[in-house]
Amino acid sequence: KQECSFFLSADAAQQFQYAVRVIGSNFAPTVERDEFLVAEKIKKELVRQRREADAALFSELYRKLSSQVVNSEIFSFYSSLFKSFPFQVSSYATLFAQALPRDAHSTPYYYARPQSLPLNYQDRSAQSAQSSGSMGSSGISSISLYALNGPTPTPQSLLPGQSYQAPGVGDCLRQQLGSRLAWTLTASQPSLQSTTSKGFSNAVSRGVPRSRREGDTSGSVEITEANLVRDVLYVFQGIDGKTIKMCNSENCYKVEGKVSLSKSLRDTTSRLAELGWLHNKIRKYTDQRSLDRAFGLVGQSFCAALHQELKEYYRLLSVLHSQLQLEDDQGVNLGLESSLTLRRLLVWTYDPKIRLKTLAALVDHCQGRKGGELASAVHAYTKTGDPYMRSLVQHILGLVSHPVLNFLYRWIYDGELEDTYHEFFVASDPTVKTDRLWHDKYTLRKSMIPSFITMEQSKKVLLIGKSINFLHQVCHDQTPSTKMIAVAKSTESSKDAADLFTDLENAFQEKIDAAYFETSKYLLDVLNKKYNLLEHMQAMRRYLLLGQGDFIRHLMDLLKPELARPATTLYQHNLTGILETAVRATNAQFDNPEILKRLDVRLLEVSPGDTGWDVFSLDYHVDGPIATVFTRECMSHYLRVFNFLWRAKRMEYILTDIWKGHMCNAKLLKSMPELSGVLHQCHVLASEMVHFIHQMQYYITFEVLECSWDELWNKVQQAQDLDHIIAAHEVFLDTIIARCLLDSDSRVLLNQLRAVFDQIIELQNAQDTMYRAALEELQLRLQFEERKKQRELEGKWGVTASEDEEESRRMKEFQDSIPKMCSQLRILTHFYQGIVQQFLVLLTTSSDESLRFLSFRLDFNEHYKAREPRLRVSLGTRGRRSSHM
């Protein structure tokens, strides 16, 4: 005893005795597959711990070990020994112990989906009874029986009446050790054999139904835990067992009511059966959607991810099934307790159950979704504090989002959109023609934008692909810039999609920004250099917005005789010839010929009583890529602004003619003093109108057109893409339309302004009538005096009585018409001043500050303020009132 205790401790002696008895057994264990599984598991565990060097060394040592003759028995012995020893015997023993489950809390690894389990199983008690008489080996099961699952149980003592027969190497070892180790086994494990009250071991009594063991004679059906385990393994696959079946009314698996089970076993069984329900839910979803082509690539990727997870789940079931079969074939007939119990299954399936619950929740949340919306639904589940659940969902999200990223990269680098099932967040309308490609053909499907892609990023993605297609289809430019090719090549070797979600704000954003800046810059270069976009924009300013002053003035001089005629008598080719004459006679002749050939004359729709001034308009033809910026809506806005500016310019032209008439006729009519009052009244009214028109022209030209144009030009120079130019141009047009009183909110103001313009035309007509009558009267008087002098030179009487009477009568008639002229001018003045007063009142209540200041300039001497009480409110009060309104 002293010698033995010197070499081995009591615990080590117990384990060594156990190993000797195993080696001495004549039972041939099936260790080949166990050996492979254990070796593979060890290597995977090393790799998982980032110990690739140790994994390689282990593979080399295992290869050398496999070259020996007795490799299977030795490896089986080592694996069981490393698992059973509570202390470390070597570094590789530690690896084995870490790789294999040391207790019931380790989940087995699994490889393949199991085949359907046969339903014609029998009680383990019957198997034990059939084989009890023919047992030729020890009561110890093969070590390989526990190489995969659970701890190695403590060896049970032999059944009563059994003898230990261990031929071969086991018998030899027993003779060598003899009784020297017997005391160790007795001292360290005094109660190796635990029997029931009837003398049976625990393993045997576990295999016997309770009714038979306890003498129960009731009619309820008893079932062993081993049979429950087998049924649970069926339920794990979604297959009804003998006693555990699907209850359709309650939508769950339940143990049949006629089966007598304790509450704890029934609860444990129900908890385990939940895996089958979860499995069925996921499998039903994948089976239905896998055959649905309309589910799209993202949906199929989701189904593939679910299949991959189910495959891992099937590997677990395969291992459990193999363990059960192994125990049925080799272990149960030896009377040993099974390692597969309900409680152990509960522990081993804890992690798989969490995974299945997560997958089932995803399936519920993703019902009725596809494409980017489905990816968003999966991404929502990554926002959890459970790292295990988050890593699972991120793995699935990486697979689900892979088609979305393929769509995205193909769109931003090639401009191609092959979205058969409408899964991508960029939509294309094939019915849209090329001239509307930029505005209408490509749009965003907001519901399909994944939640991990921001709205700003999605707009950039849309713009990148749209720019590429615009270059190809509208600009007919098939050659991308060199930098664009470099960017595209650098992204061909894309990383796994899962990497995207760890660096959304950096790597992904950099890719989008690089493609966006390069594509947009190249597009703007093509539009500016090849299609002269900026020159066309300046031409619009010079001709349609009357920025080329010398050209507009000369054109108006040339057109005056033609436009004074009725509109129905005008011919467009005559007006076109006059336009070309004006171009050749002014600085417009030095413009780009491409611009001048687009300038043309346009006649508006003729209404009854219209003159040429009412229907004449300049036009500018746009086509090709520049029509994307100057759309039909934009050109209609330019036409409205031109008509307003042309009419205002005509008022200025009329007042200039009125002033010239005053200057030229003032000296001629000095001989007619009776006209002095009429002429003064006409001059005062014309001066009021000149002041009004000059202030309006200043406001339109400088405060509206020049300021708005300067803002537009700065924005265009700083624009990063074509959308920025289009938006800036639209803001420019909206601003000048609003400030020129052409929008719907300023309709009353515009009507008042047109009424002022009408009064100016009325003044021109009244003055022309007055001057014609006065000049005609002056001519007659001069002719009368000339005849009178001529006769006096001839020695005759200057006038006869009848001629003198006729001259007096005519002069009296003219003098009688002067009060009528004065009355007409007074009425005209009254109407004009009333309209201006109302116009000023409307200006003071306007929300536009520039219009309120315009009212101040129009009434600079407070002439109208003295007449109209509503104009006596201070300018600050007006602003506060308008803001409240």
mmCIF file of N, CA, C and O in Angstrom, residues 560-627:
data_model
loop_
_atom_site.group_PDB
_atom_site.id
_atom_site.type_symbol
_atom_site.label_atom_id
_atom_site.label_comp_id
_atom_site.label_asym_id
_atom_site.label_seq_id
_atom_site.Cartn_x
_atom_site.Cartn_y
_atom_site.Cartn_z
ATOM 1 N N LYS A 560 -40.794 99.708 -84.706
ATOM 2 C CA LYS A 560 -41.904 100.609 -84.392
ATOM 3 C C LYS A 560 -42.922 100.741 -85.532
ATOM 4 O O LYS A 560 -44.138 100.611 -85.281
ATOM 5 N N PRO A 561 -42.513 100.924 -86.776
ATOM 6 C CA PRO A 561 -43.534 101.022 -87.837
ATOM 7 C C PRO A 561 -44.319 99.728 -88.020
ATOM 8 O O PRO A 561 -45.533 99.761 -88.283
ATOM 9 N N GLU A 562 -43.627 98.593 -87.905
ATOM 10 C CA GLU A 562 -44.305 97.314 -88.108
ATOM 11 C C GLU A 562 -45.253 96.998 -86.962
ATOM 12 O O GLU A 562 -46.376 96.555 -87.181
ATOM 13 N N LEU A 563 -44.791 97.197 -85.731
ATOM 14 C CA LEU A 563 -45.596 96.803 -84.578
ATOM 15 C C LEU A 563 -46.760 97.749 -84.332
ATOM 16 O O LEU A 563 -47.672 97.405 -83.570
ATOM 17 N N ALA A 564 -46.735 98.922 -84.910
ATOM 18 C CA ALA A 564 -47.871 99.833 -84.768
ATOM 19 C C ALA A 564 -49.067 99.359 -85.577
ATOM 20 O O ALA A 564 -50.200 99.821 -85.352
ATOM 21 N N ARG A 565 -48.865 98.449 -86.503
ATOM 22 C CA ARG A 565 -49.946 97.923 -87.328
ATOM 23 C C ARG A 565 -50.739 96.879 -86.550
ATOM 24 O O ARG A 565 -50.271 96.345 -85.539
ATOM 25 N N PRO A 566 -51.940 96.546 -87.041
ATOM 26 C CA PRO A 566 -52.712 95.475 -86.399
ATOM 27 C C PRO A 566 -51.942 94.151 -86.430
ATOM 28 O O PRO A 566 -51.177 93.870 -87.358
ATOM 29 N N ALA A 567 -52.139 93.355 -85.401
ATOM 30 C CA ALA A 567 -51.375 92.102 -85.273
ATOM 31 C C ALA A 567 -51.650 91.140 -86.408
ATOM 32 O O ALA A 567 -50.781 90.346 -86.790
ATOM 33 N N THR A 568 -52.836 91.201 -86.994
ATOM 34 C CA THR A 568 -53.187 90.252 -88.062
ATOM 35 C C THR A 568 -52.460 90.544 -89.360
ATOM 36 O O THR A 568 -52.439 89.697 -90.262
ATOM 37 N N THR A 569 -51.841 91.717 -89.482
ATOM 38 C CA THR A 569 -51.162 92.074 -90.726
ATOM 39 C C THR A 569 -49.658 91.810 -90.658
ATOM 40 O O THR A 569 -48.940 92.166 -91.605
ATOM 41 N N LEU A 570 -49.185 91.240 -89.562
ATOM 42 C CA LEU A 570 -47.753 90.989 -89.409
ATOM 43 C C LEU A 570 -47.365 89.661 -90.032
ATOM 44 O O LEU A 570 -48.131 88.701 -90.043
ATOM 45 N N TYR A 571 -46.115 89.617 -90.538
ATOM 46 C CA TYR A 571 -45.547 88.390 -91.086
ATOM 47 C C TYR A 571 -44.219 88.111 -90.383
ATOM 48 O O TYR A 571 -43.377 89.010 -90.251
ATOM 49 N N GLN A 572 -44.062 86.858 -89.978
ATOM 50 C CA GLN A 572 -42.899 86.521 -89.157
ATOM 51 C C GLN A 572 -41.600 86.689 -89.924
ATOM 52 O O GLN A 572 -40.589 87.102 -89.353
ATOM 53 N N HIS A 573 -41.588 86.398 -91.230
ATOM 54 C CA HIS A 573 -40.334 86.520 -91.971
ATOM 55 C C HIS A 573 -39.884 87.977 -92.069
ATOM 56 O O HIS A 573 -38.677 88.264 -92.102
ATOM 57 N N ASN A 574 -40.852 88.927 -92.118
ATOM 58 C CA ASN A 574 -40.474 90.340 -92.127
ATOM 59 C C ASN A 574 -39.825 90.728 -90.801
ATOM 60 O O ASN A 574 -38.806 91.432 -90.769
ATOM 61 N N LEU A 575 -40.413 90.246 -89.699
ATOM 62 C CA LEU A 575 -39.859 90.556 -88.384
ATOM 63 C C LEU A 575 -38.506 89.891 -88.186
ATOM 64 O O LEU A 575 -37.612 90.469 -87.545
ATOM 65 N N THR A 576 -38.323 88.703 -88.743
ATOM 66 C CA THR A 576 -37.036 88.007 -88.634
ATOM 67 C C THR A 576 -35.951 88.789 -89.371
ATOM 68 O O THR A 576 -34.807 88.903 -88.896
ATOM 69 N N GLY A 577 -36.307 89.343 -90.522
ATOM 70 C CA GLY A 577 -35.339 90.173 -91.248
ATOM 71 C C GLY A 577 -34.941 91.403 -90.456
ATOM 72 O O GLY A 577 -33.761 91.802 -90.443
ATOM 73 N N ILE A 578 -35.925 92.040 -89.792
ATOM 74 C CA ILE A 578 -35.611 93.209 -88.961
ATOM 75 C C ILE A 578 -34.708 92.806 -87.808
ATOM 76 O O ILE A 578 -33.775 93.545 -87.441
ATOM 77 N N LEU A 579 -34.950 91.619 -87.229
ATOM 78 C CA LEU A 579 -34.105 91.125 -86.132
ATOM 79 C C LEU A 579 -32.663 90.951 -86.594
ATOM 80 O O LEU A 579 -31.724 91.358 -85.899
ATOM 81 N N GLU A 580 -32.462 90.363 -87.742
ATOM 82 C CA GLU A 580 -31.106 90.177 -88.252
ATOM 83 C C GLU A 580 -30.437 91.517 -88.538
ATOM 84 O O GLU A 580 -29.219 91.682 -88.316
ATOM 85 N N THR A 581 -31.209 92.480 -88.998
ATOM 86 C CA THR A 581 -30.653 93.812 -89.225
ATOM 87 C C THR A 581 -30.177 94.433 -87.920
ATOM 88 O O THR A 581 -29.099 95.044 -87.845
ATOM 89 N N ALA A 582 -30.980 94.285 -86.876
ATOM 90 C CA ALA A 582 -30.596 94.835 -85.570
ATOM 91 C C ALA A 582 -29.346 94.148 -85.035
ATOM 92 O O ALA A 582 -28.490 94.791 -84.418
ATOM 93 N N VAL A 583 -29.214 92.856 -85.286
ATOM 94 C CA VAL A 583 -28.030 92.140 -84.828
ATOM 95 C C VAL A 583 -26.787 92.656 -85.535
ATOM 96 O O VAL A 583 -25.736 92.895 -84.903
ATOM 97 N N ARG A 584 -26.876 92.817 -86.836
ATOM 98 C CA ARG A 584 -25.703 93.261 -87.600
ATOM 99 C C ARG A 584 -25.301 94.690 -87.278
ATOM 100 O O ARG A 584 -24.148 95.071 -87.455
ATOM 101 N N ALA A 585 -26.249 95.499 -86.805
ATOM 102 C CA ALA A 585 -25.978 96.912 -86.562
ATOM 103 C C ALA A 585 -25.512 97.196 -85.143
ATOM 104 O O ALA A 585 -25.187 98.360 -84.834
ATOM 105 N N THR A 586 -25.473 96.201 -84.273
ATOM 106 C CA THR A 586 -25.111 96.421 -82.871
ATOM 107 C C THR A 586 -23.992 95.460 -82.466
ATOM 108 O O THR A 586 -23.510 94.647 -83.266
ATOM 109 N N ASN A 587 -23.613 95.527 -81.195
ATOM 110 C CA ASN A 587 -22.550 94.655 -80.690
ATOM 111 C C ASN A 587 -22.959 93.174 -80.631
ATOM 112 O O ASN A 587 -22.103 92.320 -80.386
ATOM 113 N N ALA A 588 -24.235 92.900 -80.834
ATOM 114 C CA ALA A 588 -24.685 91.510 -80.835
ATOM 115 C C ALA A 588 -24.044 90.712 -81.961
ATOM 116 O O ALA A 588 -23.991 89.475 -81.895
ATOM 117 N N GLN A 589 -23.540 91.397 -82.983
ATOM 118 C CA GLN A 589 -22.938 90.690 -84.112
ATOM 119 C C GLN A 589 -21.675 89.924 -83.705
ATOM 120 O O GLN A 589 -21.258 89.005 -84.397
ATOM 121 N N PHE A 590 -21.073 90.295 -82.569
ATOM 122 C CA PHE A 590 -19.843 89.637 -82.150
ATOM 123 C C PHE A 590 -20.095 88.401 -81.280
ATOM 124 O O PHE A 590 -19.149 87.787 -80.791
ATOM 125 N N ASP A 591 -21.338 88.059 -81.060
ATOM 126 C CA ASP A 591 -21.668 86.883 -80.269
ATOM 127 C C ASP A 591 -21.341 85.600 -81.029
ATOM 128 O O ASP A 591 -21.124 85.598 -82.255
ATOM 129 N N ASN A 592 -21.309 84.502 -80.298
ATOM 130 C CA ASN A 592 -21.070 83.180 -80.880
ATOM 131 C C ASN A 592 -22.151 82.874 -81.921
ATOM 132 O O ASN A 592 -23.347 83.003 -81.634
ATOM 133 N N PRO A 593 -21.764 82.485 -83.139
ATOM 134 C CA PRO A 593 -22.779 82.158 -84.159
ATOM 135 C C PRO A 593 -23.749 81.078 -83.708
ATOM 136 O O PRO A 593 -24.925 81.080 -84.117
ATOM 137 N N GLU A 594 -23.278 80.164 -82.868
ATOM 138 C CA GLU A 594 -24.166 79.116 -82.355
ATOM 139 C C GLU A 594 -25.304 79.728 -81.548
ATOM 140 O O GLU A 594 -26.432 79.227 -81.569
ATOM 141 N N ILE A 595 -25.042 80.827 -80.868
ATOM 142 C CA ILE A 595 -26.069 81.496 -80.070
ATOM 143 C C ILE A 595 -26.978 82.322 -80.973
ATOM 144 O O ILE A 595 -28.208 82.305 -80.827
ATOM 145 N N LEU A 596 -26.401 83.051 -81.922
ATOM 146 C CA LEU A 596 -27.200 83.929 -82.781
ATOM 147 C C LEU A 596 -28.180 83.151 -83.654
ATOM 148 O O LEU A 596 -29.296 83.629 -83.924
ATOM 149 N N LYS A 597 -27.794 81.949 -84.059
ATOM 150 C CA LYS A 597 -28.715 81.189 -84.912
ATOM 151 C C LYS A 597 -29.894 80.616 -84.121
ATOM 152 O O LYS A 597 -30.897 80.208 -84.716
ATOM 153 N N ARG A 598 -29.776 80.586 -82.784
ATOM 154 C CA ARG A 598 -30.887 80.131 -81.954
ATOM 155 C C ARG A 598 -31.869 81.263 -81.637
ATOM 156 O O ARG A 598 -32.983 81.008 -81.187
ATOM 157 N N LEU A 599 -31.457 82.523 -81.862
ATOM 158 C CA LEU A 599 -32.317 83.673 -81.590
ATOM 159 C C LEU A 599 -33.329 83.829 -82.716
ATOM 160 O O LEU A 599 -32.976 83.810 -83.899
ATOM 161 N N ASP A 600 -34.585 83.992 -82.351
ATOM 162 C CA ASP A 600 -35.643 84.031 -83.364
ATOM 163 C C ASP A 600 -36.786 84.913 -82.871
ATOM 164 O O ASP A 600 -36.800 85.365 -81.723
ATOM 165 N N VAL A 601 -37.754 85.153 -83.782
ATOM 166 C CA VAL A 601 -38.950 85.949 -83.475
ATOM 167 C C VAL A 601 -40.123 85.008 -83.287
ATOM 168 O O VAL A 601 -40.256 84.006 -84.003
ATOM 169 N N ARG A 602 -40.970 85.366 -82.343
ATOM 170 C CA ARG A 602 -42.147 84.551 -82.073
ATOM 171 C C ARG A 602 -43.357 85.459 -81.936
ATOM 172 O O ARG A 602 -43.288 86.507 -81.281
ATOM 173 N N LEU A 603 -44.465 85.077 -82.577
ATOM 174 C CA LEU A 603 -45.714 85.833 -82.486
ATOM 175 C C LEU A 603 -46.669 85.073 -81.583
ATOM 176 O O LEU A 603 -46.936 83.880 -81.794
ATOM 177 N N LEU A 604 -47.185 85.767 -80.578
ATOM 178 C CA LEU A 604 -48.110 85.138 -79.637
ATOM 179 C C LEU A 604 -49.502 85.038 -80.251
ATOM 180 O O LEU A 604 -49.761 85.512 -81.362
ATOM 181 N N GLU A 605 -50.376 84.402 -79.505
ATOM 182 C CA GLU A 605 -51.745 84.241 -79.993
ATOM 183 C C GLU A 605 -52.417 85.606 -80.100
ATOM 184 O O GLU A 605 -52.330 86.439 -79.195
ATOM 185 N N VAL A 606 -53.096 85.834 -81.219
ATOM 186 C CA VAL A 606 -53.686 87.140 -81.510
ATOM 187 C C VAL A 606 -55.096 87.201 -80.956
ATOM 188 O O VAL A 606 -55.905 86.276 -81.141
ATOM 189 N N SER A 607 -55.380 88.281 -80.262
ATOM 190 C CA SER A 607 -56.729 88.560 -79.776
ATOM 191 C C SER A 607 -57.298 89.745 -80.564
ATOM 192 O O SER A 607 -56.543 90.544 -81.125
ATOM 193 N N PRO A 608 -58.620 89.882 -80.612
ATOM 194 C CA PRO A 608 -59.213 91.000 -81.367
ATOM 195 C C PRO A 608 -58.731 92.347 -80.834
ATOM 196 O O PRO A 608 -58.707 92.573 -79.616
ATOM 197 N N GLY A 609 -58.328 93.224 -81.747
ATOM 198 C CA GLY A 609 -57.881 94.557 -81.379
ATOM 199 C C GLY A 609 -56.416 94.644 -81.021
ATOM 200 O O GLY A 609 -55.934 95.750 -80.696
ATOM 201 N N ASP A 610 -55.669 93.534 -81.049
ATOM 202 C CA ASP A 610 -54.255 93.568 -80.707
ATOM 203 C C ASP A 610 -53.442 94.222 -81.813
ATOM 204 O O ASP A 610 -53.736 94.080 -83.008
ATOM 205 N N THR A 611 -52.407 94.933 -81.370
ATOM 206 C CA THR A 611 -51.426 95.472 -82.307
ATOM 207 C C THR A 611 -50.174 94.594 -82.269
ATOM 208 O O THR A 611 -50.087 93.626 -81.509
ATOM 209 N N GLY A 612 -49.222 94.983 -83.088
ATOM 210 C CA GLY A 612 -47.991 94.208 -83.122
ATOM 211 C C GLY A 612 -47.249 94.213 -81.801
ATOM 212 O O GLY A 612 -46.561 93.245 -81.454
ATOM 213 N N TRP A 613 -47.379 95.330 -81.044
ATOM 214 C CA TRP A 613 -46.723 95.390 -79.739
ATOM 215 C C TRP A 613 -47.248 94.316 -78.774
ATOM 216 O O TRP A 613 -46.526 93.886 -77.878
ATOM 217 N N ASP A 614 -48.469 93.919 -78.934
ATOM 218 C CA ASP A 614 -49.094 92.964 -78.013
ATOM 219 C C ASP A 614 -48.723 91.518 -78.306
ATOM 220 O O ASP A 614 -48.861 90.664 -77.413
ATOM 221 N N VAL A 615 -48.274 91.208 -79.506
ATOM 222 C CA VAL A 615 -48.035 89.806 -79.866
ATOM 223 C C VAL A 615 -46.573 89.516 -80.169
ATOM 224 O O VAL A 615 -46.196 88.354 -80.334
ATOM 225 N N PHE A 616 -45.740 90.555 -80.231
ATOM 226 C CA PHE A 616 -44.344 90.309 -80.586
ATOM 227 C C PHE A 616 -43.565 89.768 -79.378
ATOM 228 O O PHE A 616 -43.765 90.190 -78.239
ATOM 229 N N SER A 617 -42.634 88.857 -79.681
ATOM 230 C CA SER A 617 -41.759 88.313 -78.628
ATOM 231 C C SER A 617 -40.519 87.733 -79.281
ATOM 232 O O SER A 617 -40.560 87.245 -80.420
ATOM 233 N N LEU A 618 -39.410 87.784 -78.559
ATOM 234 C CA LEU A 618 -38.198 87.094 -78.990
ATOM 235 C C LEU A 618 -38.245 85.655 -78.481
ATOM 236 O O LEU A 618 -38.834 85.360 -77.439
ATOM 237 N N ASP A 619 -37.583 84.774 -79.188
ATOM 238 C CA ASP A 619 -37.547 83.356 -78.806
ATOM 239 C C ASP A 619 -36.107 82.863 -78.898
ATOM 240 O O ASP A 619 -35.286 83.411 -79.648
ATOM 241 N N TYR A 620 -35.826 81.807 -78.122
ATOM 242 C CA TYR A 620 -34.485 81.208 -78.111
ATOM 243 C C TYR A 620 -34.662 79.696 -78.162
ATOM 244 O O TYR A 620 -35.225 79.094 -77.241
ATOM 245 N N HIS A 621 -34.182 79.071 -79.226
ATOM 246 C CA HIS A 621 -34.360 77.636 -79.419
ATOM 247 C C HIS A 621 -33.306 76.867 -78.605
ATOM 248 O O HIS A 621 -32.108 77.165 -78.676
ATOM 249 N N VAL A 622 -33.772 75.883 -77.854
ATOM 250 C CA VAL A 622 -32.868 75.020 -77.086
ATOM 251 C C VAL A 622 -33.186 73.572 -77.418
ATOM 252 O O VAL A 622 -34.338 73.190 -77.637
ATOM 253 N N ASP A 623 -32.129 72.770 -77.470
ATOM 254 C CA ASP A 623 -32.298 71.339 -77.717
ATOM 255 C C ASP A 623 -31.068 70.619 -77.153
ATOM 256 O O ASP A 623 -30.108 71.240 -76.682
ATOM 257 N N GLY A 624 -31.090 69.300 -77.212
ATOM 258 C CA GLY A 624 -29.960 68.511 -76.745
ATOM 259 C C GLY A 624 -29.785 68.608 -75.236
ATOM 260 O O GLY A 624 -30.743 68.815 -74.483
ATOM 261 N N PRO A 625 -28.562 68.479 -74.766
ATOM 262 C CA PRO A 625 -28.324 68.481 -73.312
ATOM 263 C C PRO A 625 -28.721 69.775 -72.613
ATOM 264 O O PRO A 625 -29.150 69.741 -71.454
ATOM 265 N N ILE A 626 -28.588 70.937 -73.298
ATOM 266 C CA ILE A 626 -28.930 72.189 -72.615
ATOM 267 C C ILE A 626 -30.426 72.303 -72.372
ATOM 268 O O ILE A 626 -30.861 73.075 -71.510
ATOM 269 N N ALA A 627 -31.234 71.529 -73.104
ATOM 270 C CA ALA A 627 -32.678 71.535 -72.858
ATOM 271 C C ALA A 627 -33.014 70.935 -71.504
ATOM 272 O O ALA A 627 -34.127 71.111 -71.004
#
